[in-house]
Amino acid sequence: MTTLGQNSRAQRFERLIEVCRNLGKSEDVTPLLQTIVNASCELTYSQFCYLLVYEQETDLLKIAAGPSDFKEILKQIRIPIEKSIAGWAYTKSKPATLQNAQNDPKVFRDIERALGYTTQSILAVPLIFKGQTIGVLEVINKQNNNQYTEDDLIILDTLASQAAVATISTLLFEESKQAYDEVQELDRMKTDFIAIASHELRTPLGLILGHATFLRELIKDEPDKTQLDIIIRNSLRLKKIIDDLSNVNSFTTGAARLHGKKVFLNQLISKTAKTFQDVAEKKKISFVINLPNSDIILGGDEEKLGIAINNLISNAINFTNEKGHIWISAEKLPGYVQLSVIDDGIGIPAKDLTKIFERFYQVQSHLTRRHGGMGLGLSVAKAMVEMHKGQIWAESVEGKGSKFYILLPIGNSTTSFEVESVFKQ
Ligand code: ADP
């Protein structure tokens, strides 16, 4: 509706400049389209204004902005390109005017029927962005049954050029939001799938392991024992994969909880390293463990810290060739304890070093498939360490070896508070 009187030409153009200047200042895109529509009505003395955008899925024009009171109704309406003035302006990329529109068959009348008015005059200009027509800005019913003029066209054209940029920004924003929502949904489905699958696999696997271990105890015959050892070894591998999947999943969803108590780090490291003694011996890898004389005690979740240490040692063994060396140590630093697992194995290319802690990441050029694994061990270790407010990182030279470090806070006030609250769970 008109809010500006029949001002002089100069006043109208001054007002146009002011509107354009203000449009440039606006940061939010959606209200910007509404402002353009309102300004178009005001400056062309029109009853209504619509900003129409081409919709690919329907091959029709949809209303991106119009009289705000009718927002919900307008959302449902689509305008055919073939049988409308706006459609003509869109396909020809040229302005279109219709001064006596009451009975003109070229007018598409669904909107006027929905809103309850009669179209008397129309001025429509194309929205052009970088040479491509993306929609139409049209004003309806010039005040007092007047005709649209050359000045109206200049004004609407100026506002349309602003609208084109704003429309593209809105469309891009909507597209990226939709893509983001889809990714979120896929991520949720993946998380649910991992949670359900690992839960469902765990029970039968537990039974296989339990019965195989039981039979292993009973059987005397050596070849049969070897067969059962293969079943048990591979079931344990499967169990590790399921545990890794479910650990990383619960950390990502925030479901993971620390079950805190005193952790005797020296003991934990020795105990974990011991489980690799057989494999290390088989590969003739020398294993050096260097721990301080007095045990390092910190508050934390022993099982989770054990998983992190286990995964680092397991990798060191996997990626170190026969007769290689592994050094495991822990040292106290002011307020922290630093653990390191160092090997002189195949090393990691510099380009992969920042990515190895990501879920499912494996260094392909190593032919890591030879070693099995799912690229989860380090992301699980990272999750476990970060739950303790610690840090984990790696240094490596390809062909020479790798150094993995874990830094955990001990004894400062934050840690004690964290651990206290964890104890209560
Ligand atoms: P996976 O369970 O498949 O080993 P991880 O997340 O534990 O996955 O490790 C990711 C990748 O980082 C491995 O596939 C391997 O390429 C590389 N990597 C990890 N530890 C070492 C290491 N000590 N030496 C060389 N490469 C390593």
CSV table of C-alpha atoms and ligand atoms in Angstrom, one decimal:
chain,number,residue,atom,x,y,z
A,1,MET,CA,0.0,0.0,0.0
A,2,THR,CA,1.1,3.5,-0.6
A,3,THR,CA,2.8,5.3,2.2
A,4,LEU,CA,4.4,8.0,0.2
A,5,GLY,CA,2.3,10.8,-1.3
A,6,GLN,CA,2.6,11.9,-4.9
A,7,ASN,CA,6.0,13.4,-4.2
A,8,SER,CA,8.1,15.2,-6.8
A,9,ARG,CA,10.3,13.1,-9.0
A,10,ALA,CA,13.5,14.3,-7.2
A,11,GLN,CA,12.0,13.2,-3.8
A,12,ARG,CA,11.1,9.8,-5.1
A,13,PHE,CA,14.6,9.2,-6.4
A,14,GLU,CA,16.1,10.5,-3.2
A,15,ARG,CA,14.0,8.0,-1.3
A,16,LEU,CA,15.1,5.2,-3.7
A,17,ILE,CA,18.7,6.1,-2.9
A,18,GLU,CA,18.0,6.1,0.8
A,19,VAL,CA,16.3,2.7,0.6
A,20,CYS,CA,19.2,1.2,-1.4
A,21,ARG,CA,21.7,2.6,1.0
A,22,ASN,CA,19.8,1.0,3.9
A,23,LEU,CA,19.6,-2.3,2.0
A,24,GLY,CA,23.3,-2.3,1.7
A,25,LYS,CA,23.6,-2.1,5.5
A,26,SER,CA,21.3,-5.0,6.2
A,27,GLU,CA,23.1,-8.3,7.3
A,28,ASP,CA,20.2,-10.6,7.4
A,29,VAL,CA,19.0,-11.8,4.0
A,30,THR,CA,15.4,-13.0,4.5
A,31,PRO,CA,14.1,-9.7,6.0
A,32,LEU,CA,16.0,-7.9,3.2
A,33,LEU,CA,13.7,-9.4,0.6
A,34,GLN,CA,10.7,-8.3,2.6
A,35,THR,CA,12.2,-4.7,2.8
A,36,ILE,CA,12.7,-4.7,-1.0
A,37,VAL,CA,9.0,-5.8,-1.6
A,38,ASN,CA,7.7,-3.1,0.8
A,39,ALA,CA,10.0,-0.4,-0.8
A,40,SER,CA,8.8,-1.4,-4.3
A,41,CYS,CA,5.1,-0.9,-3.2
A,42,GLU,CA,6.0,2.4,-1.6
A,43,LEU,CA,8.1,3.9,-4.4
A,44,THR,CA,5.9,2.8,-7.3
A,45,TYR,CA,2.6,3.6,-5.4
A,46,SER,CA,1.4,0.1,-5.8
A,47,GLN,CA,-1.1,-2.0,-3.9
A,48,PHE,CA,1.0,-5.2,-3.9
A,49,CYS,CA,4.4,-6.5,-4.8
A,50,TYR,CA,5.7,-10.0,-5.2
A,51,LEU,CA,9.2,-11.3,-5.5
A,52,LEU,CA,9.1,-14.5,-7.6
A,53,VAL,CA,11.9,-17.0,-7.9
A,54,TYR,CA,12.3,-19.9,-10.4
A,55,GLU,CA,11.8,-23.2,-8.8
A,56,GLN,CA,13.7,-26.0,-10.5
A,57,GLU,CA,11.7,-29.0,-9.1
A,58,THR,CA,8.4,-27.7,-10.4
A,59,ASP,CA,9.5,-25.6,-13.3
A,60,LEU,CA,7.3,-22.8,-12.0
A,61,LEU,CA,7.7,-19.5,-10.2
A,62,LYS,CA,7.4,-19.5,-6.4
A,63,ILE,CA,6.8,-16.4,-4.2
A,64,ALA,CA,9.9,-15.7,-2.1
A,65,ALA,CA,8.4,-12.5,-0.6
A,66,GLY,CA,5.0,-10.7,-0.8
A,67,PRO,CA,2.5,-8.9,1.5
A,68,SER,CA,3.6,-10.3,4.9
A,69,ASP,CA,0.1,-10.8,6.2
A,70,PHE,CA,-0.5,-13.5,3.5
A,71,LYS,CA,2.8,-15.3,3.9
A,72,GLU,CA,1.3,-18.8,4.6
A,73,ILE,CA,-1.2,-18.6,1.7
A,74,LEU,CA,1.5,-17.3,-0.7
A,75,LYS,CA,3.8,-20.2,0.2
A,76,GLN,CA,1.4,-22.7,-1.4
A,77,ILE,CA,1.0,-20.8,-4.7
A,78,ARG,CA,3.0,-21.5,-7.8
A,79,ILE,CA,2.9,-19.3,-10.9
A,80,PRO,CA,3.1,-20.9,-14.4
A,81,ILE,CA,5.7,-19.5,-16.6
A,82,GLU,CA,3.7,-20.0,-19.8
A,83,LYS,CA,0.5,-18.2,-18.7
A,84,SER,CA,1.5,-15.2,-16.7
A,85,ILE,CA,3.0,-11.7,-17.1
A,86,ALA,CA,5.7,-12.5,-14.6
A,87,GLY,CA,6.5,-15.7,-16.6
A,88,TRP,CA,6.9,-13.6,-19.8
A,89,ALA,CA,9.3,-11.2,-18.1
A,90,TYR,CA,11.2,-14.2,-16.8
A,91,THR,CA,11.6,-16.0,-20.1
A,92,LYS,CA,12.3,-12.9,-22.2
A,93,SER,CA,14.5,-11.3,-19.4
A,94,LYS,CA,12.7,-8.1,-20.2
A,95,PRO,CA,10.3,-5.8,-18.3
A,96,ALA,CA,6.6,-6.3,-18.9
A,97,THR,CA,3.7,-3.9,-18.3
A,98,LEU,CA,-0.1,-4.4,-18.4
A,99,GLN,CA,-2.1,-1.2,-17.8
A,100,ASN,CA,-5.7,-2.6,-18.2
A,101,ALA,CA,-5.4,-6.0,-16.7
A,102,GLN,CA,-9.0,-6.6,-15.4
A,103,ASN,CA,-10.1,-8.9,-18.2
A,104,ASP,CA,-6.8,-9.8,-19.8
A,105,PRO,CA,-6.3,-13.5,-20.2
A,106,LYS,CA,-2.6,-13.2,-19.9
A,107,VAL,CA,-3.0,-12.6,-16.1
A,108,PHE,CA,-2.7,-15.6,-13.8
A,109,ARG,CA,-5.5,-15.1,-11.3
A,110,ASP,CA,-4.8,-17.6,-8.5
A,111,ILE,CA,-3.1,-15.0,-6.3
A,112,GLU,CA,-5.8,-12.3,-6.6
A,113,ARG,CA,-8.5,-14.9,-5.9
A,114,ALA,CA,-6.6,-16.1,-2.8
A,115,LEU,CA,-6.0,-12.6,-1.5
A,116,GLY,CA,-9.3,-11.1,-2.7
A,117,TYR,CA,-8.5,-8.3,-5.1
A,118,THR,CA,-8.7,-7.7,-8.8
A,119,THR,CA,-5.6,-7.0,-10.8
A,120,GLN,CA,-5.9,-3.8,-12.7
A,121,SER,CA,-2.3,-3.1,-13.7
A,122,ILE,CA,1.0,-4.9,-13.5
A,123,LEU,CA,4.7,-3.9,-13.9
A,124,ALA,CA,7.1,-6.8,-13.8
A,125,VAL,CA,10.9,-6.7,-14.2
A,126,PRO,CA,13.3,-9.7,-14.3
A,127,LEU,CA,15.8,-10.4,-11.5
A,128,ILE,CA,19.1,-10.9,-13.2
A,129,PHE,CA,22.3,-12.1,-11.5
A,130,LYS,CA,25.5,-12.5,-13.5
A,131,GLY,CA,23.6,-12.5,-16.7
A,132,GLN,CA,21.2,-15.2,-15.6
A,133,THR,CA,17.5,-14.5,-14.9
A,134,ILE,CA,16.6,-16.0,-11.6
A,135,GLY,CA,13.1,-14.6,-10.9
A,136,VAL,CA,10.9,-11.6,-11.3
A,137,LEU,CA,9.9,-8.5,-9.2
A,138,GLU,CA,6.4,-7.4,-9.9
A,139,VAL,CA,4.1,-4.7,-8.6
A,140,ILE,CA,0.3,-4.7,-8.9
A,141,ASN,CA,-2.3,-2.0,-9.1
A,142,LYS,CA,-0.8,1.4,-9.4
A,143,GLN,CA,-2.6,3.8,-7.0
A,144,ASN,CA,-5.8,5.6,-8.2
A,145,ASN,CA,-6.0,3.5,-11.3
A,146,ASN,CA,-3.0,5.4,-12.7
A,147,GLN,CA,-0.7,3.9,-15.3
A,148,TYR,CA,2.8,2.6,-14.6
A,149,THR,CA,5.4,5.1,-15.9
A,150,GLU,CA,9.0,5.1,-17.1
A,151,ASP,CA,10.1,6.3,-13.6
A,152,ASP,CA,8.3,3.4,-12.0
A,153,LEU,CA,10.2,1.1,-14.3
A,154,ILE,CA,13.6,2.7,-13.4
A,155,ILE,CA,12.8,2.4,-9.7
A,156,LEU,CA,11.6,-1.2,-9.9
A,157,ASP,CA,14.6,-2.2,-12.0
A,158,THR,CA,17.0,-0.6,-9.5
A,159,LEU,CA,15.3,-2.5,-6.6
A,160,ALA,CA,15.3,-5.7,-8.7
A,161,SER,CA,19.1,-5.6,-9.1
A,162,GLN,CA,19.4,-5.4,-5.3
A,163,ALA,CA,16.8,-8.1,-5.0
A,164,ALA,CA,18.7,-10.4,-7.3
A,165,VAL,CA,21.8,-10.4,-5.1
A,166,ALA,CA,19.7,-10.8,-1.9
A,167,THR,CA,17.8,-13.7,-3.5
A,168,ILE,CA,20.9,-15.5,-4.6
A,169,SER,CA,22.3,-15.2,-1.0
A,170,THR,CA,19.0,-16.5,0.4
A,171,LEU,CA,19.0,-19.5,-2.0
A,172,LEU,CA,22.6,-20.3,-1.3
A,173,PHE,CA,21.9,-20.0,2.5
A,174,GLU,CA,18.9,-22.3,2.2
A,175,GLU,CA,20.9,-24.8,0.0
A,176,SER,CA,23.8,-24.9,2.5
A,177,LYS,CA,21.4,-25.3,5.4
A,178,GLN,CA,19.6,-28.1,3.7
A,179,ALA,CA,22.9,-29.8,2.9
A,180,TYR,CA,24.0,-29.4,6.5
A,181,ASP,CA,20.7,-30.8,7.8
A,182,GLU,CA,21.1,-33.8,5.4
A,183,VAL,CA,24.7,-34.4,6.6
A,184,GLN,CA,23.5,-34.2,10.3
A,185,GLU,CA,20.7,-36.7,9.5
A,186,LEU,CA,23.1,-39.1,7.8
A,187,ASP,CA,25.5,-38.7,10.8
A,188,ARG,CA,22.7,-39.5,13.2
A,189,MET,CA,21.7,-42.6,11.1
A,190,LYS,CA,25.3,-43.8,11.1
A,191,THR,CA,25.7,-43.3,14.8
A,192,ASP,CA,22.5,-45.2,15.4
A,193,PHE,CA,23.6,-48.0,13.1
A,194,ILE,CA,26.9,-48.3,14.8
A,195,ALA,CA,25.3,-48.4,18.2
A,196,ILE,CA,22.7,-51.0,17.2
A,197,ALA,CA,25.1,-53.2,15.2
A,198,SER,CA,27.8,-53.2,17.9
A,199,HIS,CA,25.2,-54.1,20.5
A,200,GLU,CA,23.7,-56.9,18.4
A,201,LEU,CA,27.1,-58.3,17.5
A,202,ARG,CA,28.5,-58.3,21.0
A,203,THR,CA,26.1,-61.0,22.5
A,204,PRO,CA,26.8,-63.8,19.9
A,205,LEU,CA,30.4,-62.9,19.8
A,206,GLY,CA,30.6,-63.2,23.6
A,207,LEU,CA,29.0,-66.7,23.4
A,208,ILE,CA,31.5,-67.8,20.6
A,209,LEU,CA,34.4,-66.6,22.7
A,210,GLY,CA,33.1,-68.1,25.9
A,211,HIS,CA,32.4,-71.5,24.4
A,212,ALA,CA,35.6,-71.6,22.4
A,213,THR,CA,37.7,-70.8,25.5
A,214,PHE,CA,35.8,-73.4,27.5
A,215,LEU,CA,36.5,-76.1,24.8
A,216,ARG,CA,40.2,-75.0,24.6
A,217,GLU,CA,40.5,-75.9,28.3
A,218,LEU,CA,38.9,-79.3,27.8
A,219,ILE,CA,40.6,-80.4,24.7
A,220,LYS,CA,43.9,-82.4,25.0
A,221,ASP,CA,44.6,-83.0,21.3
A,222,GLU,CA,47.2,-80.4,20.0
A,223,PRO,CA,45.9,-79.9,16.4
A,224,ASP,CA,42.4,-79.3,17.8
A,225,LYS,CA,43.8,-76.8,20.3
A,226,THR,CA,45.5,-74.9,17.3
A,227,GLN,CA,42.1,-74.8,15.6
A,228,LEU,CA,40.5,-73.3,18.7
A,229,ASP,CA,43.3,-70.8,19.1
A,230,ILE,CA,42.5,-69.5,15.6
A,231,ILE,CA,38.8,-69.1,16.5
A,232,ILE,CA,39.7,-67.4,19.8
A,233,ARG,CA,42.3,-65.1,18.2
A,234,ASN,CA,40.0,-64.0,15.5
A,235,SER,CA,37.0,-63.6,17.8
A,236,LEU,CA,39.2,-61.3,19.9
A,237,ARG,CA,40.1,-59.3,16.8
A,238,LEU,CA,36.4,-58.9,16.1
A,239,LYS,CA,35.7,-57.9,19.7
A,240,LYS,CA,38.4,-55.2,19.5
A,241,ILE,CA,36.8,-53.8,16.3
A,242,ILE,CA,33.3,-53.8,18.0
A,243,ASP,CA,34.7,-52.2,21.1
A,244,ASP,CA,36.5,-49.5,19.1
A,245,LEU,CA,33.4,-48.7,17.1
A,246,SER,CA,31.2,-48.5,20.2
A,247,ASN,CA,33.8,-46.5,22.2
A,248,VAL,CA,34.3,-43.9,19.5
A,249,ASN,CA,30.5,-43.7,19.0
A,250,SER,CA,29.7,-43.1,22.6
A,251,PHE,CA,32.3,-40.4,22.8
A,252,THR,CA,30.9,-38.7,19.7
A,253,THR,CA,27.4,-38.8,21.0
A,254,GLY,CA,28.5,-37.6,24.5
A,255,ALA,CA,27.2,-40.9,26.0
A,256,ALA,CA,30.7,-41.9,27.2
A,257,ARG,CA,31.2,-41.5,31.0
A,258,LEU,CA,34.4,-41.6,33.0
A,259,HIS,CA,34.4,-44.0,35.9
A,260,GLY,CA,37.1,-42.4,37.9
A,261,LYS,CA,39.3,-43.7,40.6
A,262,LYS,CA,43.0,-43.7,41.4
A,263,VAL,CA,45.0,-44.9,38.5
A,264,PHE,CA,48.5,-46.3,39.2
A,265,LEU,CA,50.1,-45.5,35.9
A,266,ASN,CA,53.3,-47.5,36.1
A,267,GLN,CA,51.2,-50.6,36.8
A,268,LEU,CA,48.8,-49.8,34.1
A,269,ILE,CA,51.5,-49.3,31.5
A,270,SER,CA,53.4,-52.5,32.5
A,271,LYS,CA,50.2,-54.6,32.6
A,272,THR,CA,49.2,-53.3,29.1
A,273,ALA,CA,52.6,-53.7,27.6
A,274,LYS,CA,52.8,-57.3,28.9
A,275,THR,CA,49.8,-58.4,26.8
A,276,PHE,CA,52.0,-57.6,23.7
A,277,GLN,CA,55.0,-59.6,24.8
A,278,ASP,CA,54.2,-62.7,22.8
A,279,VAL,CA,53.6,-60.8,19.5
A,280,ALA,CA,56.7,-58.7,20.1
A,281,GLU,CA,58.8,-61.8,20.7
A,282,LYS,CA,57.4,-63.4,17.5
A,283,LYS,CA,58.5,-60.3,15.5
A,284,LYS,CA,61.8,-60.2,17.4
A,285,ILE,CA,61.0,-56.6,18.4
A,286,SER,CA,62.8,-55.3,21.4
A,287,PHE,CA,60.6,-53.7,24.0
A,288,VAL,CA,62.1,-51.2,26.4
A,289,ILE,CA,59.9,-49.8,29.2
A,290,ASN,CA,61.2,-46.9,31.1
A,291,LEU,CA,59.1,-45.8,34.1
A,292,PRO,CA,59.9,-43.6,37.1
A,293,ASN,CA,60.8,-45.4,40.4
A,294,SER,CA,57.8,-44.1,42.3
A,295,ASP,CA,54.5,-44.9,40.8
A,296,ILE,CA,52.6,-42.1,39.1
A,297,ILE,CA,49.1,-41.8,40.6
A,298,LEU,CA,46.4,-39.8,38.9
A,299,GLY,CA,42.6,-39.6,39.0
A,300,GLY,CA,40.9,-41.1,36.0
A,301,ASP,CA,39.3,-44.1,34.4
A,302,GLU,CA,41.8,-46.9,34.3
A,303,GLU,CA,39.9,-48.9,31.6
A,304,LYS,CA,39.8,-45.9,29.2
A,305,LEU,CA,43.4,-44.9,29.8
A,306,GLY,CA,44.3,-48.6,29.3
A,307,ILE,CA,42.5,-48.6,25.9
A,308,ALA,CA,44.5,-45.5,24.8
A,309,ILE,CA,47.9,-47.0,25.8
A,310,ASN,CA,46.9,-50.3,24.3
A,311,ASN,CA,46.1,-48.8,21.0
A,312,LEU,CA,49.4,-46.9,20.8
A,313,ILE,CA,51.4,-50.0,21.6
A,314,SER,CA,49.4,-52.2,19.3
A,315,ASN,CA,50.1,-49.7,16.4
A,316,ALA,CA,53.8,-49.5,17.3
A,317,ILE,CA,54.0,-53.3,17.0
A,318,ASN,CA,51.9,-53.5,13.8
A,319,PHE,CA,53.9,-50.8,12.0
A,320,THR,CA,57.4,-51.8,13.1
A,321,ASN,CA,59.3,-54.4,11.1
A,322,GLU,CA,60.9,-57.5,12.4
A,323,LYS,CA,63.9,-56.9,14.8
A,324,GLY,CA,62.7,-53.3,15.3
A,325,HIS,CA,62.6,-51.4,18.6
A,326,ILE,CA,59.8,-49.9,20.7
A,327,TRP,CA,60.4,-47.6,23.7
A,328,ILE,CA,57.6,-47.0,26.2
A,329,SER,CA,58.1,-44.4,28.9
A,330,ALA,CA,56.3,-42.1,31.4
A,331,GLU,CA,57.7,-39.1,33.0
A,332,LYS,CA,56.4,-36.5,35.5
A,333,LEU,CA,56.3,-32.9,34.4
A,334,PRO,CA,55.0,-30.0,36.5
A,335,GLY,CA,51.3,-30.7,36.8
A,336,TYR,CA,51.3,-33.3,34.1
A,337,VAL,CA,52.5,-36.8,33.2
A,338,GLN,CA,53.8,-37.5,29.8
A,339,LEU,CA,53.6,-40.9,28.2
A,340,SER,CA,55.4,-41.8,25.1
A,341,VAL,CA,55.4,-44.8,22.7
A,342,ILE,CA,58.2,-44.6,20.3
A,343,ASP,CA,59.1,-47.0,17.5
A,344,ASP,CA,61.7,-47.2,14.7
A,345,GLY,CA,59.1,-48.6,12.3
A,346,ILE,CA,57.8,-47.5,8.9
A,347,GLY,CA,56.9,-44.0,10.1
A,348,ILE,CA,54.0,-41.8,8.8
A,349,PRO,CA,54.2,-39.4,5.8
A,350,ALA,CA,54.0,-35.7,6.9
A,351,LYS,CA,50.8,-35.2,4.9
A,352,ASP,CA,49.0,-37.8,6.9
A,353,LEU,CA,50.2,-36.9,10.3
A,354,THR,CA,47.4,-34.4,11.1
A,355,LYS,CA,44.8,-36.8,9.9
A,356,ILE,CA,45.6,-40.1,11.6
A,357,PHE,CA,43.5,-39.2,14.7
A,358,GLU,CA,40.4,-38.9,12.5
A,359,ARG,CA,37.9,-41.7,12.5
A,360,PHE,CA,38.4,-44.4,9.9
A,361,TYR,CA,41.6,-42.7,8.6
A,362,GLN,CA,44.4,-45.0,7.4
A,363,VAL,CA,47.6,-44.2,5.6
A,364,GLN,CA,47.1,-45.9,2.2
A,365,SER,CA,50.6,-45.8,0.9
A,366,HIS,CA,51.7,-48.0,3.8
A,367,LEU,CA,49.6,-50.8,2.4
A,368,THR,CA,48.1,-50.7,5.9
A,369,ARG,CA,45.5,-53.2,4.8
A,370,ARG,CA,48.2,-55.8,5.4
A,371,HIS,CA,47.8,-54.9,9.1
A,372,GLY,CA,44.0,-55.1,9.3
A,373,GLY,CA,42.4,-52.5,11.5
A,374,MET,CA,39.7,-50.0,10.7
A,375,GLY,CA,41.5,-46.7,11.2
A,376,LEU,CA,39.8,-46.3,14.6
A,377,GLY,CA,42.5,-47.1,17.1
A,378,LEU,CA,43.9,-43.6,17.3
A,379,SER,CA,40.6,-41.8,17.3
A,380,VAL,CA,39.5,-44.0,20.2
A,381,ALA,CA,42.8,-43.2,22.0
A,382,LYS,CA,42.2,-39.5,21.3
A,383,ALA,CA,38.7,-39.7,22.7
A,384,MET,CA,39.8,-41.5,25.8
A,385,VAL,CA,42.6,-39.0,26.4
A,386,GLU,CA,40.4,-35.9,25.8
A,387,MET,CA,37.8,-37.2,28.3
A,388,HIS,CA,40.6,-36.9,30.8
A,389,LYS,CA,41.3,-33.3,29.6
A,390,GLY,CA,44.6,-34.5,28.2
A,391,GLN,CA,46.3,-34.2,24.8
A,392,ILE,CA,47.6,-36.7,22.3
A,393,TRP,CA,49.9,-36.1,19.4
A,394,ALA,CA,52.4,-37.7,17.1
A,395,GLU,CA,55.7,-36.9,15.5
A,396,SER,CA,57.1,-39.1,12.7
A,397,VAL,CA,59.6,-39.4,9.9
A,398,GLU,CA,58.6,-41.7,7.1
A,399,GLY,CA,60.9,-44.7,7.0
A,400,LYS,CA,62.5,-43.9,10.3
A,401,GLY,CA,59.8,-44.3,13.0
A,402,SER,CA,57.1,-42.6,15.0
A,403,LYS,CA,56.7,-41.0,18.4
A,404,PHE,CA,53.3,-40.9,20.0
A,405,TYR,CA,52.7,-38.8,23.1
A,406,ILE,CA,50.0,-38.5,25.7
A,407,LEU,CA,49.9,-35.6,28.2
A,408,LEU,CA,47.6,-36.0,31.2
A,409,PRO,CA,47.0,-33.5,33.9
A,410,ILE,CA,47.7,-34.6,37.5
A,411,GLY,CA,47.2,-33.0,40.8
A,412,ASN,CA,46.0,-29.5,39.8
A,413,SER,CA,42.7,-28.1,41.1
A,414,THR,CA,40.8,-28.7,37.9
A,415,THR,CA,41.7,-32.3,37.7
A,416,SER,CA,40.8,-32.9,41.4
A,417,PHE,CA,37.5,-31.3,40.8
A,418,GLU,CA,36.8,-33.3,37.7
A,419,VAL,CA,37.8,-36.5,39.4
A,420,GLU,CA,35.8,-35.8,42.5
A,421,SER,CA,32.7,-35.3,40.4
A,422,VAL,CA,33.5,-38.4,38.4
A,423,PHE,CA,33.9,-40.5,41.6
A,424,LYS,CA,30.3,-39.6,42.5
A,425,GLN,CA,28.8,-41.2,39.3
B,1,ADP,P1,44.2,-48.8,12.7
B,1,ADP,O1,43.3,-49.4,13.7
B,1,ADP,O2,43.7,-49.1,11.3
B,1,ADP,O3,45.6,-49.0,12.8
B,1,ADP,P2,44.6,-46.2,13.8
B,1,ADP,O4,43.6,-45.1,14.0
B,1,ADP,O5,45.2,-46.8,15.0
B,1,ADP,O6,44.0,-47.2,12.8
B,1,ADP,O7,45.8,-45.6,13.0
B,1,ADP,C1,45.5,-44.9,11.8
B,1,ADP,C2,46.7,-45.0,10.8
B,1,ADP,O8,47.8,-44.3,11.3
B,1,ADP,C3,47.1,-46.4,10.6
B,1,ADP,O9,46.4,-47.1,9.6
B,1,ADP,C4,48.6,-46.2,10.2
B,1,ADP,O10,48.6,-46.0,8.8
B,1,ADP,C5,49.0,-45.0,10.9
B,1,ADP,N1,49.8,-45.3,12.2
B,1,ADP,C6,49.3,-45.4,13.4
B,1,ADP,N2,50.3,-45.6,14.3
B,1,ADP,C7,51.4,-45.8,13.6
B,1,ADP,C8,52.8,-46.1,13.9
B,1,ADP,N3,53.2,-46.3,15.1
B,1,ADP,N4,53.7,-46.2,12.8
B,1,ADP,C9,53.3,-45.9,11.6
B,1,ADP,N5,52.0,-45.7,11.2
B,1,ADP,C10,51.1,-45.6,12.2
